[in-house]
Coordinates of C-alpha atoms in Angstrom, one line a residue:
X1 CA 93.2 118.8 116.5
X2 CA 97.0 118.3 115.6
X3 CA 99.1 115.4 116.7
X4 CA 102.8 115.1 115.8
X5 CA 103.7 113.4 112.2
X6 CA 105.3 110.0 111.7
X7 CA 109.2 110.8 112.4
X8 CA 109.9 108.0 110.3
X9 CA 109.6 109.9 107.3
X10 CA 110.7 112.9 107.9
X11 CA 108.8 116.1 106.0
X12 CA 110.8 117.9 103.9
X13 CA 110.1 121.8 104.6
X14 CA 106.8 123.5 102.7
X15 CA 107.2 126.3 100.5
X16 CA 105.1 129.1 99.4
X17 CA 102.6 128.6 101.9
X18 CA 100.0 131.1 102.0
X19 CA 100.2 133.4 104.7
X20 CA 97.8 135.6 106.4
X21 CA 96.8 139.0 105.8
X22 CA 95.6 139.7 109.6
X23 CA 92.5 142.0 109.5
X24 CA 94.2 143.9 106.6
X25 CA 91.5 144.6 103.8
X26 CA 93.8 144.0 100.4
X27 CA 92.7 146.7 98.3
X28 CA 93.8 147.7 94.7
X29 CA 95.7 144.2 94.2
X30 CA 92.8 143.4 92.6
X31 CA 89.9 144.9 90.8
X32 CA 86.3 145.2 90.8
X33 CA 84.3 142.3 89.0
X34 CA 84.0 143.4 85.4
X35 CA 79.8 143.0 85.9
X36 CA 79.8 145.0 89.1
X37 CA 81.6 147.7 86.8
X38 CA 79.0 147.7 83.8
X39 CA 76.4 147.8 86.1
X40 CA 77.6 151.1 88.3
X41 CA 78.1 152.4 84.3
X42 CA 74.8 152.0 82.9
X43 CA 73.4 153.7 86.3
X44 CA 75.7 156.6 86.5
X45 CA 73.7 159.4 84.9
X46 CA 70.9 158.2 88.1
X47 CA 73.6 157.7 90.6
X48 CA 75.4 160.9 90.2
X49 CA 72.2 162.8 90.0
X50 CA 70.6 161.3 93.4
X51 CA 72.9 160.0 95.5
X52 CA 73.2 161.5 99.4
X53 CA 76.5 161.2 100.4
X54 CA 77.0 162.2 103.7
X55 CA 76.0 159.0 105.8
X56 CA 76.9 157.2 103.1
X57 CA 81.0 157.6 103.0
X58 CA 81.3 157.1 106.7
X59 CA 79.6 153.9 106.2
X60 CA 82.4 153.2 103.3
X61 CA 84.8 154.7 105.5
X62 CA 83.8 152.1 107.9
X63 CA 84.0 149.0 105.8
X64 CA 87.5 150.3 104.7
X65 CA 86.1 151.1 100.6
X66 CA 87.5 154.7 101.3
X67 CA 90.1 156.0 103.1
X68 CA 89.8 159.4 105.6
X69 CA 92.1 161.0 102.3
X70 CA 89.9 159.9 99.7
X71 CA 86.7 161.0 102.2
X72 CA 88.0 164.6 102.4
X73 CA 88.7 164.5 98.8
X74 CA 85.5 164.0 97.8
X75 CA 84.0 166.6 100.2
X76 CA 86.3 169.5 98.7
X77 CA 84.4 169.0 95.4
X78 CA 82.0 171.5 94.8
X79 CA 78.1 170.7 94.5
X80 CA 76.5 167.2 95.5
X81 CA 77.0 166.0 91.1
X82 CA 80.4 166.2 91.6
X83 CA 81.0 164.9 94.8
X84 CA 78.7 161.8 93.7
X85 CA 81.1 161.6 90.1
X86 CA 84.4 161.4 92.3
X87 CA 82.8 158.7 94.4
X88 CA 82.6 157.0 91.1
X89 CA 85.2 157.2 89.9
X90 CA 86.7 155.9 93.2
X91 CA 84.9 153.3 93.3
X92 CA 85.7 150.6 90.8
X93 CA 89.2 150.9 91.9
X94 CA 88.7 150.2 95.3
X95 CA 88.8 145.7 94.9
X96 CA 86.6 143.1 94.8
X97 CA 84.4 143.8 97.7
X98 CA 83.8 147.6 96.9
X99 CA 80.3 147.0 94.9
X100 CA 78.7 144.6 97.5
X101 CA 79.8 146.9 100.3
X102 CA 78.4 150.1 98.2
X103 CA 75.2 148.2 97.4
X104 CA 75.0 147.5 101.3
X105 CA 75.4 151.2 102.5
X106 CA 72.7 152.3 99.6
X107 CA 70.5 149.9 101.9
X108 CA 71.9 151.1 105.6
X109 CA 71.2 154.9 104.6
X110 CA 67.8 153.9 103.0
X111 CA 68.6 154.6 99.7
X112 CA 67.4 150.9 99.1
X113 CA 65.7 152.2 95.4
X114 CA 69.6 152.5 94.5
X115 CA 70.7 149.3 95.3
X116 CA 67.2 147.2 93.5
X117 CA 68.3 149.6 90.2
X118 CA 72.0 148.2 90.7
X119 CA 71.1 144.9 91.5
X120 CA 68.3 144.4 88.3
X121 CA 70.6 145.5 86.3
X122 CA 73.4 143.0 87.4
X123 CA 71.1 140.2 86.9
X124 CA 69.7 141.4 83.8
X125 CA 73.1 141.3 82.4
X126 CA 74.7 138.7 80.0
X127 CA 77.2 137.0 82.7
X128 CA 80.5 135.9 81.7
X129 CA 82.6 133.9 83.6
X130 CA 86.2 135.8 84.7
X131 CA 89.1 133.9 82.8
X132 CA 90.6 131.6 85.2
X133 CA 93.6 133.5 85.4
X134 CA 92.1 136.6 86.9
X135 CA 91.0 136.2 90.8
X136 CA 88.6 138.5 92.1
X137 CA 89.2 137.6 96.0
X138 CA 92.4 138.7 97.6
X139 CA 95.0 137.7 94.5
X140 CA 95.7 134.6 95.0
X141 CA 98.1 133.4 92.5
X142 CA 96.6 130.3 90.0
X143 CA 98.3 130.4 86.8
X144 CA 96.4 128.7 84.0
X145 CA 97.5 126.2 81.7
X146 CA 96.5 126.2 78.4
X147 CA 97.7 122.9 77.5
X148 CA 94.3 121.0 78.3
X149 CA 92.0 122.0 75.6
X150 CA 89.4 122.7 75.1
X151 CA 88.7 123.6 78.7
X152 CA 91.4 125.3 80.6
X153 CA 92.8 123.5 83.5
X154 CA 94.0 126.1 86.5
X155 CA 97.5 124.6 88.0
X156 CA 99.0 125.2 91.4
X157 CA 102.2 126.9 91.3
X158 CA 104.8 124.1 92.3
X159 CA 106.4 126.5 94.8
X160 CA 102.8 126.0 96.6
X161 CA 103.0 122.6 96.9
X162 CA 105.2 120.5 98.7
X163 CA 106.8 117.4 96.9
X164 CA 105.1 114.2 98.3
X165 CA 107.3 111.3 100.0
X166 CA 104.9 108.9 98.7
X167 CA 102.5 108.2 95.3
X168 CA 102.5 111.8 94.3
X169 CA 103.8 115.4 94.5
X170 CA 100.4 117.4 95.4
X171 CA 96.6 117.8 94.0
X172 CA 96.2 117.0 90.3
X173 CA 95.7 119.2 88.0
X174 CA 92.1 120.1 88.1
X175 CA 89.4 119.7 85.0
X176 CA 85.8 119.6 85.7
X177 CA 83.5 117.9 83.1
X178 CA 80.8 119.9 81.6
X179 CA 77.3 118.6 81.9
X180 CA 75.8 118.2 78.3
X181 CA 72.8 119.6 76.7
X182 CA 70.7 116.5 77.3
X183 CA 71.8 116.2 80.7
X184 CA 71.0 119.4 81.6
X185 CA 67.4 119.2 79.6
X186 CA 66.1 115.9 81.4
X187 CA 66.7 116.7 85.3
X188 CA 66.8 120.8 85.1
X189 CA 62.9 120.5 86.2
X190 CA 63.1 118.6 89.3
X191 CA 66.6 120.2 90.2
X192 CA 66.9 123.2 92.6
X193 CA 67.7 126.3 89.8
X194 CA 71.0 126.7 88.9
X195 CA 71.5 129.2 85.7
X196 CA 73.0 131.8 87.2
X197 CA 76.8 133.4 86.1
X198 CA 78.5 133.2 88.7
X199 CA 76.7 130.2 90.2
X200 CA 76.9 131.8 93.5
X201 CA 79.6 133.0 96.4
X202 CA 81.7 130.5 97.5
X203 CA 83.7 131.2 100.5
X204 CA 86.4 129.2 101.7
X205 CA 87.9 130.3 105.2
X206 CA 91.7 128.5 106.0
X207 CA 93.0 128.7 109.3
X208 CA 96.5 127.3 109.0
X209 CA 99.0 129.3 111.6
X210 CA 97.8 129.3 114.7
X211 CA 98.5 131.3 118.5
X212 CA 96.9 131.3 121.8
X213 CA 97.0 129.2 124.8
X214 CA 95.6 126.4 122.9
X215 CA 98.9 125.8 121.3
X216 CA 97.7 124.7 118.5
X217 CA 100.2 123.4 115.6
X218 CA 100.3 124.5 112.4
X219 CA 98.4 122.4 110.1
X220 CA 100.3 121.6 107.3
X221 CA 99.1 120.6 104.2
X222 CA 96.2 123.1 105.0
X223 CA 97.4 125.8 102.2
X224 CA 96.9 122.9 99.4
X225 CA 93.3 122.3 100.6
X226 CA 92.6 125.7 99.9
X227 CA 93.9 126.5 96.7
X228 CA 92.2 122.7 95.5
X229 CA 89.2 124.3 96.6
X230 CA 89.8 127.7 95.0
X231 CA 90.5 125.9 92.1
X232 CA 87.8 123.4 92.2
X233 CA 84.7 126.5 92.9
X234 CA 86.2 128.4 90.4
X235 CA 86.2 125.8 87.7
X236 CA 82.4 125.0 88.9
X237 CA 81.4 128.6 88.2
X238 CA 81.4 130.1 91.4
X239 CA 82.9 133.5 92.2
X240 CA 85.6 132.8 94.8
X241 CA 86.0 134.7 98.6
X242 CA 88.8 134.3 100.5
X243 CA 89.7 134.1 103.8
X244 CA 93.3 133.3 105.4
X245 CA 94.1 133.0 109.7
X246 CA 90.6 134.6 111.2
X247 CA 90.5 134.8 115.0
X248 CA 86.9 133.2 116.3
X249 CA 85.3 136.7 116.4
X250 CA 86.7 137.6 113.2
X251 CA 85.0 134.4 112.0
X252 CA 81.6 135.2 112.9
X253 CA 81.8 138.9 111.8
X254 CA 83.1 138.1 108.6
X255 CA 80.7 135.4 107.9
X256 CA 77.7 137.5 108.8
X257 CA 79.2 139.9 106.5
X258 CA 79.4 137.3 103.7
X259 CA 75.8 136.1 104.3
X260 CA 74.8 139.7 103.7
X261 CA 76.4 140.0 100.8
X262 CA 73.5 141.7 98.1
X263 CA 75.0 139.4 95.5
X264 CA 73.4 136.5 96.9
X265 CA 69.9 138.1 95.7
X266 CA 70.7 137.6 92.1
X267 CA 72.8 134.2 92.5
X268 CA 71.1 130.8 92.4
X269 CA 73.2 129.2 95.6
X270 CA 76.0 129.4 98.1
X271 CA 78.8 127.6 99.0
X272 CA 81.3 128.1 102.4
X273 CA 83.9 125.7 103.2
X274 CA 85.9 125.8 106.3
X275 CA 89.3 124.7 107.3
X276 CA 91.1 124.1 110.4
X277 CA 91.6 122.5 114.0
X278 CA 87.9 121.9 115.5
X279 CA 85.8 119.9 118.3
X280 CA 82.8 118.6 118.3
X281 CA 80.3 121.4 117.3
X282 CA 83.1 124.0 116.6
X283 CA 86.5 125.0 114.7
X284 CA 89.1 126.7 116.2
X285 CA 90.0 130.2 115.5
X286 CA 93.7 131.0 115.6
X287 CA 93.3 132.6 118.6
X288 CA 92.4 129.0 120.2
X289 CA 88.5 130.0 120.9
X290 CA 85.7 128.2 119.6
X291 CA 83.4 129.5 116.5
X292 CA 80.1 127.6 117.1
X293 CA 79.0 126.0 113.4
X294 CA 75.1 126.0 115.0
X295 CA 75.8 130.1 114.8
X296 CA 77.6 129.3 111.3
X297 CA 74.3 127.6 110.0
X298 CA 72.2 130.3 111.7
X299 CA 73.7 133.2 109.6
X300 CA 72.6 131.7 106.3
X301 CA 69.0 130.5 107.4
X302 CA 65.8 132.0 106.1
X303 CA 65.6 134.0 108.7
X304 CA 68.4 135.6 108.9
X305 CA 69.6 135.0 105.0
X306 CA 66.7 136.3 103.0
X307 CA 68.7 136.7 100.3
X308 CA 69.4 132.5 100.0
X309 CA 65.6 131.4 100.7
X310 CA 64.7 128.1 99.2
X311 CA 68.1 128.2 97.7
X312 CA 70.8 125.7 97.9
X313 CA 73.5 126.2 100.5
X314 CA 76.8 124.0 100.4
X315 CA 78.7 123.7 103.5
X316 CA 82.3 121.2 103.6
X317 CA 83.5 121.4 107.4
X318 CA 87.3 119.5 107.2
X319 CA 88.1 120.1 111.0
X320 CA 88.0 117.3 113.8
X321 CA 85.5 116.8 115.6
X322 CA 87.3 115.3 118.8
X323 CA 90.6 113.7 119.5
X324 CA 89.7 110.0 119.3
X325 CA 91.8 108.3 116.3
X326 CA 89.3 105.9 114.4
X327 CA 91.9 102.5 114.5
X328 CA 89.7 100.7 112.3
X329 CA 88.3 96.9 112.5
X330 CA 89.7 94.2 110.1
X331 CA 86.8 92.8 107.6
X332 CA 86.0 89.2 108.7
X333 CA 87.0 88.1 105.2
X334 CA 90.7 88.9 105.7
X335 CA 90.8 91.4 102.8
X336 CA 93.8 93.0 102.3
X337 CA 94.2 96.7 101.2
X338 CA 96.7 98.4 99.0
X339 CA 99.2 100.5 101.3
X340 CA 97.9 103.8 101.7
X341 CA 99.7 107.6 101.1
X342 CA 102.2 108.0 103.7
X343 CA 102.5 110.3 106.6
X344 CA 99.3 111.2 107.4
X345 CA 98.3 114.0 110.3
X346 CA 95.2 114.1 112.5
X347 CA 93.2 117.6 111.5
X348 CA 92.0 118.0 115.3
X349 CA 53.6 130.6 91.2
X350 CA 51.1 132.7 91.8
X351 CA 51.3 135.4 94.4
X352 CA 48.6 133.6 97.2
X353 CA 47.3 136.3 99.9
X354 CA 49.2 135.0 102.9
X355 CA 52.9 134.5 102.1
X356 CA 53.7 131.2 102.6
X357 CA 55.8 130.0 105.9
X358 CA 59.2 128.3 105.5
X359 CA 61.0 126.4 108.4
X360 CA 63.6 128.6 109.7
X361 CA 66.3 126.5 108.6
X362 CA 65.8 124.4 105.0
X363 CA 67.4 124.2 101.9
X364 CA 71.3 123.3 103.2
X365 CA 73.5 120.2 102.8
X366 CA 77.0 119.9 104.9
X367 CA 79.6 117.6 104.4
X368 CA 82.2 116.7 107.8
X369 CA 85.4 115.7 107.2
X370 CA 84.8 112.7 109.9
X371 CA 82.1 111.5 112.1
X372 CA 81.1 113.0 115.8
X373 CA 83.9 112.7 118.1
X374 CA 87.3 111.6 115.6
X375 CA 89.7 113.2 114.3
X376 CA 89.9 114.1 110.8
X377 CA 93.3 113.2 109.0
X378 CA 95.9 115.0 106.7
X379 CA 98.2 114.3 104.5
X380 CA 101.3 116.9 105.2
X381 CA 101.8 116.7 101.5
X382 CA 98.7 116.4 99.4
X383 CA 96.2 117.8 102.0
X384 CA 93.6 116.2 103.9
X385 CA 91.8 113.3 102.8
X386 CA 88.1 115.0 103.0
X387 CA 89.3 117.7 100.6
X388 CA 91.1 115.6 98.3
X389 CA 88.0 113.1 97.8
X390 CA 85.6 116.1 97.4
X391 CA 87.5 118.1 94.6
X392 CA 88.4 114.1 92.6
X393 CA 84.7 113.2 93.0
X394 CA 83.5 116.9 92.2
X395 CA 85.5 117.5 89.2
X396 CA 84.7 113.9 87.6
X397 CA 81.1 113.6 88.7
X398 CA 78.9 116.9 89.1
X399 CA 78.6 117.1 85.1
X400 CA 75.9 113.9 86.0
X401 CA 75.9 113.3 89.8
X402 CA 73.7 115.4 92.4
X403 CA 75.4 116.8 94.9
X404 CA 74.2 114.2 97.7
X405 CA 75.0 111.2 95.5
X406 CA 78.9 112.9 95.0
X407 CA 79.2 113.2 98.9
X408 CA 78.1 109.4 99.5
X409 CA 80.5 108.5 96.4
X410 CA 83.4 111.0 98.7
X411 CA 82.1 108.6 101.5
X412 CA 83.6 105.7 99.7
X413 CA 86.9 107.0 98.8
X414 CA 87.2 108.2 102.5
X415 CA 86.4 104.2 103.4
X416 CA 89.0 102.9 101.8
X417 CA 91.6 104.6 103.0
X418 CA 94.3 104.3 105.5
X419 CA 96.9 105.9 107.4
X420 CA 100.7 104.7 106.7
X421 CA 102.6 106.1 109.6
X422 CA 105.1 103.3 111.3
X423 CA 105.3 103.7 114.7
X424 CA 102.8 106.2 115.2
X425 CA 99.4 105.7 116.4
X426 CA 98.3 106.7 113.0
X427 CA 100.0 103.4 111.2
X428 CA 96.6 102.1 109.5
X429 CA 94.3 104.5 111.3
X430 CA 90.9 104.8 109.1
X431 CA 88.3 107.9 108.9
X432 CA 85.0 107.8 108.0
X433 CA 83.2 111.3 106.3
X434 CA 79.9 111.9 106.4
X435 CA 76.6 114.4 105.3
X436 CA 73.6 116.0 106.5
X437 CA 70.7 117.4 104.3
X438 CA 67.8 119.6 104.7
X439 CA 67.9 119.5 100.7
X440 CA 64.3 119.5 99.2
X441 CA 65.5 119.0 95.4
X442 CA 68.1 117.7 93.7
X443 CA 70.7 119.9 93.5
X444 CA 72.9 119.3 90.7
X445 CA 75.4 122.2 89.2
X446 CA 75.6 121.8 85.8
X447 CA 78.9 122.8 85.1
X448 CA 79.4 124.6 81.8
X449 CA 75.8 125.0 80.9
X450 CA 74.6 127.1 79.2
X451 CA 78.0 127.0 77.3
X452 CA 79.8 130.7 77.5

């Protein structure tokens, strides 16, 4: 939930913040993932030759791939050859999302053989990670640097980020260490899988401006937590979705749709971070309704996320979970503590004969922002503290740390620190993160192995 900032320092006003495309598919700004296009090329011949077309367009139609023009187009061809060649040709034009949507209406009109020939070839091909300075999500702008060899560093464009009133002027420029050779050699066995190029999805869902009776305020800061994170999955290997401003229905809709993604077959693990106002159980929409996380977990379980079974899944929740401010106790030794960052806002094997039986719900680690029933905090300049911690301890640590032993080392930094805010009740208020695991391996990423 929001409260009001300090007014003793008053916030100068942000710029650039990322605004939201509401509902509005972004199509063509963008285009498809350079391994979705080989793999649609060294099918063609088969495509154009079986493909059935006429479910199959309404179904792109539907998901907004096609337009009712380009539908109509493709009908006035003459013969089923060519109208399968225009499709196409269409397609890898039509954004990021076209190939998993395609591969998912192969499978709707049961032309399923379609989509495992697509799919096998995807993951028999020689991934390379997209340079850092294309994006294959909705075109957010990250400009690279090339001044931090030899492993570029992505920047955030200083009209993104607010200058701080206090120790800093916004997130660091991000580097992520790679894990060596050796590293990767001695704990790959007893680690959960993670080869794979890209890594996985990663999704990372911002609510930032928000309407409704809730009146809920705008959370500011919230636009540099999710280009760190952007930044920070990208860098780890992960192929970046974004979402910006989702109503609660739109939530749930367009997380089942991620969790269906076909990608997720031929990935190694998942990540979804979400970001916004929230109560205990839920985050707000910015319609002011509730999105359950239990039905958040429930679309990537093995039950209803086949795709993902006995693979990891990485969920980061920074959202409050109540309205109670944690005021801290003073340590019975006296200690004192460094003053903190300054105006600070509360973020309301063998194949056996019987296939063997998973629990429905396994394999998944979340991290919270703050404990049951607080608030979670944020820094109107830098971005909340949970975020913050995660992309320092994640960029430093996962070339030699598992993923639980980074969230317990986030833990720490969260511990130490402390609200400055004079005359608020957020002068010296404290938050305390924390994680929950259903993990069965170690899960560390390996970042930068195998070298590209």
């Amino acid at each position: 939930m929001a409260t009001p900032i300090a007014r003793s320092r008053p916030a100068l006003p942000l710029k650039g913040l990322i605004t939201a495309d509401r509902g509005c598919r972004v199509l063509g700004v963008c285009g498809m993932h350079p391994d979705h296009q080989e793999a649609l090329k060294k099918n063609r011949v088969v495509l154009a030759k079986q493909l059935l077309l006429s479910e199959l367009l309404e179904h792109l139609l539907e998901k907004d791939i096609i337009t009712l023009e380009m539908r109509e187009h493709i009908q006035a061809k003459v013969g089923s050859f060519s109208q399968n060649v225009e499709l196409l040709n269409l397609l890898p034009k039509r954004g990021p999302q076209a190939f998993d949507a395609f591969c998912m209406a192969l499978r709707e009109t049961k032309q399923g053989h379609l989509e495992d020939l697509l799919l096998s070839t995807l993951s028999g091909l020689q991934h390379v990670l997209p340079p850092l300075s294309r994006d294959y999500d909705l075109g957010l702008s990250l400009p690279v640097s090339e001044s931090c060899p030899p492993h570029k560093q992505l920047r955030l464009s200083a009209e993104a980020v607010e200058h701080s009133l206090d120790n800093g002027d916004g997130p660091p420029c991000l580097q992520v260490k790679p894990c060596t050779p050796e590293f990767y050699q001695a704990h790959s066995q007893l680690a959960y899988r993670l080869k794979s190029r890209p890594r996985g999805l990663a999704l990372v869902l911002s609510n930032v401006h928000f309407t409704g009776e809730k009146d809920l305020e705008f959370r500011s800061g919230g636009d540099v937590d999710h280009s760190t994170l952007v930044a920070l999955f990208k860098l780890l290997g992960y192929q970046v979705h974004v979402l910006l401003d989702q109503t609660a229905q739109e939530m749930q809709e367009k997380l089942q749709n991620f969790a269906q993604m076909p990608t997720h077959r031929v990935t190694d693990s998942c990540i979804v971070a979400l970001l916004s106002h929230g109560v205990e159980g839920g985050i707000y929409g910015v319609d002011g309704k509730v999105l359950q996380l239990q039905e958040v977990f429930r679309l990537f379980d093995n039950a209803n996320c086949p795709s993902l079974q006995n693979k990891p899944k990485m969920f980061f929740i920074q959202a409050c979970r109540g309205d109670e401010t944690d005021r801290g106790v003073d340590q019975q030794d006296g200690k004192s503590h460094a003053q903190a960052p300054g105006c600070e806002e509360s973020d309301a094997g063998q194949q056996e004969l019987l296939k063997m039986r998973l629990p429905t719900r396994s394999d998944m680690i979340c991290g919270y922002a703050c404990l049951r029933g607080t608030a979670a905090m944020r820094n109107t300049k830098r971005g909340s503290w949970y975020i913050e911690a995660l992309a320092q301890v994640f960029s430093e640590r996962a070339c030699d740390t598992h993923v639980a032993d980074m969230l317990v080392k986030v833990n720490g930094l969260i511990k130490e620190r402390e609200g400055y805010a004079p005359g608020t009740e957020f002068h010296r208020c404290k938050e305390m993160s924390e994680y929950c695991s259903t993990l069965c391996r170690h899960l560390y990423l390996f970042p930068g192995h195998p070298p590209v």
